């Protein structure tokens, strides 16, 4: 059982774990990034202890490079527009 004084840290650890688990297993939408703006997702990633290695843009349905993405230092790629996470082509083996 997690002690009460560690409950906030435990919740943060679960959110970190969900993000990297989804990224390593085909991608998905972690709860910690749900319902946020792109700027809010950047802040949430920082609060979870992730560092952004680079930001870039990917094509949308019209092949215009307008969708903002970032690559974390652990190799996870995050769509800042909708919160989808996956492994980037430059994926590393670390977790944060």
mmCIF file of C-alpha atoms in Angstrom:
data_model
loop_
_atom_site.group_PDB
_atom_site.id
_atom_site.type_symbol
_atom_site.label_atom_id
_atom_site.label_comp_id
_atom_site.label_asym_id
_atom_site.label_seq_id
_atom_site.Cartn_x
_atom_site.Cartn_y
_atom_site.Cartn_z
ATOM 1 C CA UNK A 1 0.000 0.000 0.000
ATOM 2 C CA UNK A 2 1.270 3.463 -0.891
ATOM 3 C CA UNK A 3 1.585 5.749 2.173
ATOM 4 C CA UNK A 4 -0.610 8.861 2.087
ATOM 5 C CA UNK A 5 2.422 11.164 2.033
ATOM 6 C CA UNK A 6 3.550 9.502 -1.221
ATOM 7 C CA UNK A 7 0.174 9.421 -2.973
ATOM 8 C CA UNK A 8 0.869 12.472 -5.153
ATOM 9 C CA UNK A 9 4.267 11.139 -6.225
ATOM 10 C CA UNK A 10 2.675 7.752 -6.942
ATOM 11 C CA UNK A 11 0.000 9.323 -9.151
ATOM 12 C CA UNK A 12 2.724 11.176 -11.093
ATOM 13 C CA UNK A 13 4.701 7.942 -11.507
ATOM 14 C CA UNK A 14 1.638 6.158 -12.881
ATOM 15 C CA UNK A 15 1.108 8.946 -15.421
ATOM 16 C CA UNK A 16 4.769 8.745 -16.500
ATOM 17 C CA UNK A 17 4.505 4.977 -16.814
ATOM 18 C CA UNK A 18 1.291 5.138 -18.851
ATOM 19 C CA UNK A 19 2.874 7.525 -21.353
ATOM 20 C CA UNK A 20 5.979 5.427 -21.968
ATOM 21 C CA UNK A 21 4.004 2.155 -21.950
ATOM 22 C CA UNK A 22 1.671 3.424 -24.675
ATOM 23 C CA UNK A 23 4.568 4.800 -26.719
ATOM 24 C CA UNK A 24 6.437 1.485 -26.588
ATOM 25 C CA UNK A 25 3.354 -0.572 -27.413
ATOM 26 C CA UNK A 26 2.040 0.933 -30.606
ATOM 27 C CA UNK A 27 1.005 4.370 -29.367
ATOM 28 C CA UNK A 28 -2.019 5.855 -27.678
ATOM 29 C CA UNK A 29 -3.512 8.753 -25.778
ATOM 30 C CA UNK A 30 -2.311 8.964 -22.145
ATOM 31 C CA UNK A 31 -4.787 10.416 -19.658
ATOM 32 C CA UNK A 32 -2.249 13.008 -18.456
ATOM 33 C CA UNK A 33 -2.344 14.748 -21.864
ATOM 34 C CA UNK A 34 -6.099 14.531 -22.428
ATOM 35 C CA UNK A 35 -8.085 17.734 -22.917
ATOM 36 C CA UNK A 36 -5.091 20.103 -22.955
ATOM 37 C CA UNK A 37 -3.899 22.689 -25.443
ATOM 38 C CA UNK A 38 -0.517 22.214 -27.136
ATOM 39 C CA UNK A 39 1.026 24.618 -24.612
ATOM 40 C CA UNK A 40 -0.697 22.769 -21.782
ATOM 41 C CA UNK A 41 0.738 19.479 -23.041
ATOM 42 C CA UNK A 42 4.251 20.972 -22.993
ATOM 43 C CA UNK A 43 3.704 22.041 -19.382
ATOM 44 C CA UNK A 44 2.255 18.641 -18.423
ATOM 45 C CA UNK A 45 5.243 16.836 -19.931
ATOM 46 C CA UNK A 46 7.590 19.025 -17.908
ATOM 47 C CA UNK A 47 5.634 18.440 -14.705
ATOM 48 C CA UNK A 48 5.889 14.703 -15.296
ATOM 49 C CA UNK A 49 9.656 15.083 -15.514
ATOM 50 C CA UNK A 50 10.057 14.670 -19.260
ATOM 51 C CA UNK A 51 12.362 16.903 -21.276
ATOM 52 C CA UNK A 52 11.686 17.944 -24.842
ATOM 53 C CA UNK A 53 14.660 17.254 -27.110
ATOM 54 C CA UNK A 54 13.145 18.898 -30.176
ATOM 55 C CA UNK A 55 9.931 20.256 -31.620
ATOM 56 C CA UNK A 56 8.923 19.767 -35.228
ATOM 57 C CA UNK A 57 5.889 19.778 -37.503
ATOM 58 C CA UNK A 58 4.304 16.865 -39.320
ATOM 59 C CA UNK A 59 1.899 16.965 -42.271
ATOM 60 C CA UNK A 60 -1.847 17.040 -41.730
ATOM 61 C CA UNK A 61 -4.432 15.414 -44.004
ATOM 62 C CA UNK A 62 -3.708 18.022 -46.703
ATOM 63 C CA UNK A 63 0.054 17.390 -46.470
ATOM 64 C CA UNK A 64 0.658 20.842 -45.010
ATOM 65 C CA UNK A 65 3.265 20.778 -42.233
ATOM 66 C CA UNK A 66 1.034 22.214 -39.549
ATOM 67 C CA UNK A 67 0.725 19.566 -36.819
ATOM 68 C CA UNK A 68 3.081 20.296 -33.886
ATOM 69 C CA UNK A 69 5.007 17.344 -32.441
ATOM 70 C CA UNK A 70 7.865 16.998 -30.004
ATOM 71 C CA UNK A 71 10.436 14.307 -29.350
ATOM 72 C CA UNK A 72 11.298 13.658 -25.730
ATOM 73 C CA UNK A 73 14.813 12.817 -24.600
ATOM 74 C CA UNK A 74 13.693 9.204 -24.062
ATOM 75 C CA UNK A 75 12.693 8.818 -27.714
ATOM 76 C CA UNK A 76 8.942 9.135 -27.293
ATOM 77 C CA UNK A 77 7.187 11.356 -29.819
ATOM 78 C CA UNK A 78 4.182 13.387 -28.663
ATOM 79 C CA UNK A 79 1.629 15.059 -30.897
ATOM 80 C CA UNK A 80 1.080 18.368 -29.148
ATOM 81 C CA UNK A 81 -2.170 18.891 -31.064
ATOM 82 C CA UNK A 82 -4.046 15.844 -29.719
ATOM 83 C CA UNK A 83 -1.765 14.148 -27.160
ATOM 84 C CA UNK A 84 -1.016 10.959 -29.108
ATOM 85 C CA UNK A 85 2.276 9.333 -28.077
ATOM 86 C CA UNK A 86 4.452 6.853 -29.969
ATOM 87 C CA UNK A 87 8.138 6.090 -30.409
ATOM 88 C CA UNK A 88 9.992 8.422 -32.721
ATOM 89 C CA UNK A 89 12.276 7.153 -35.447
ATOM 90 C CA UNK A 90 15.152 8.311 -33.214
ATOM 91 C CA UNK A 91 13.817 6.345 -30.222
ATOM 92 C CA UNK A 92 16.168 5.591 -27.376
ATOM 93 C CA UNK A 93 15.964 2.978 -24.670
ATOM 94 C CA UNK A 94 15.743 5.331 -21.687
ATOM 95 C CA UNK A 95 12.597 6.350 -19.902
ATOM 96 C CA UNK A 96 12.941 9.930 -19.157
#
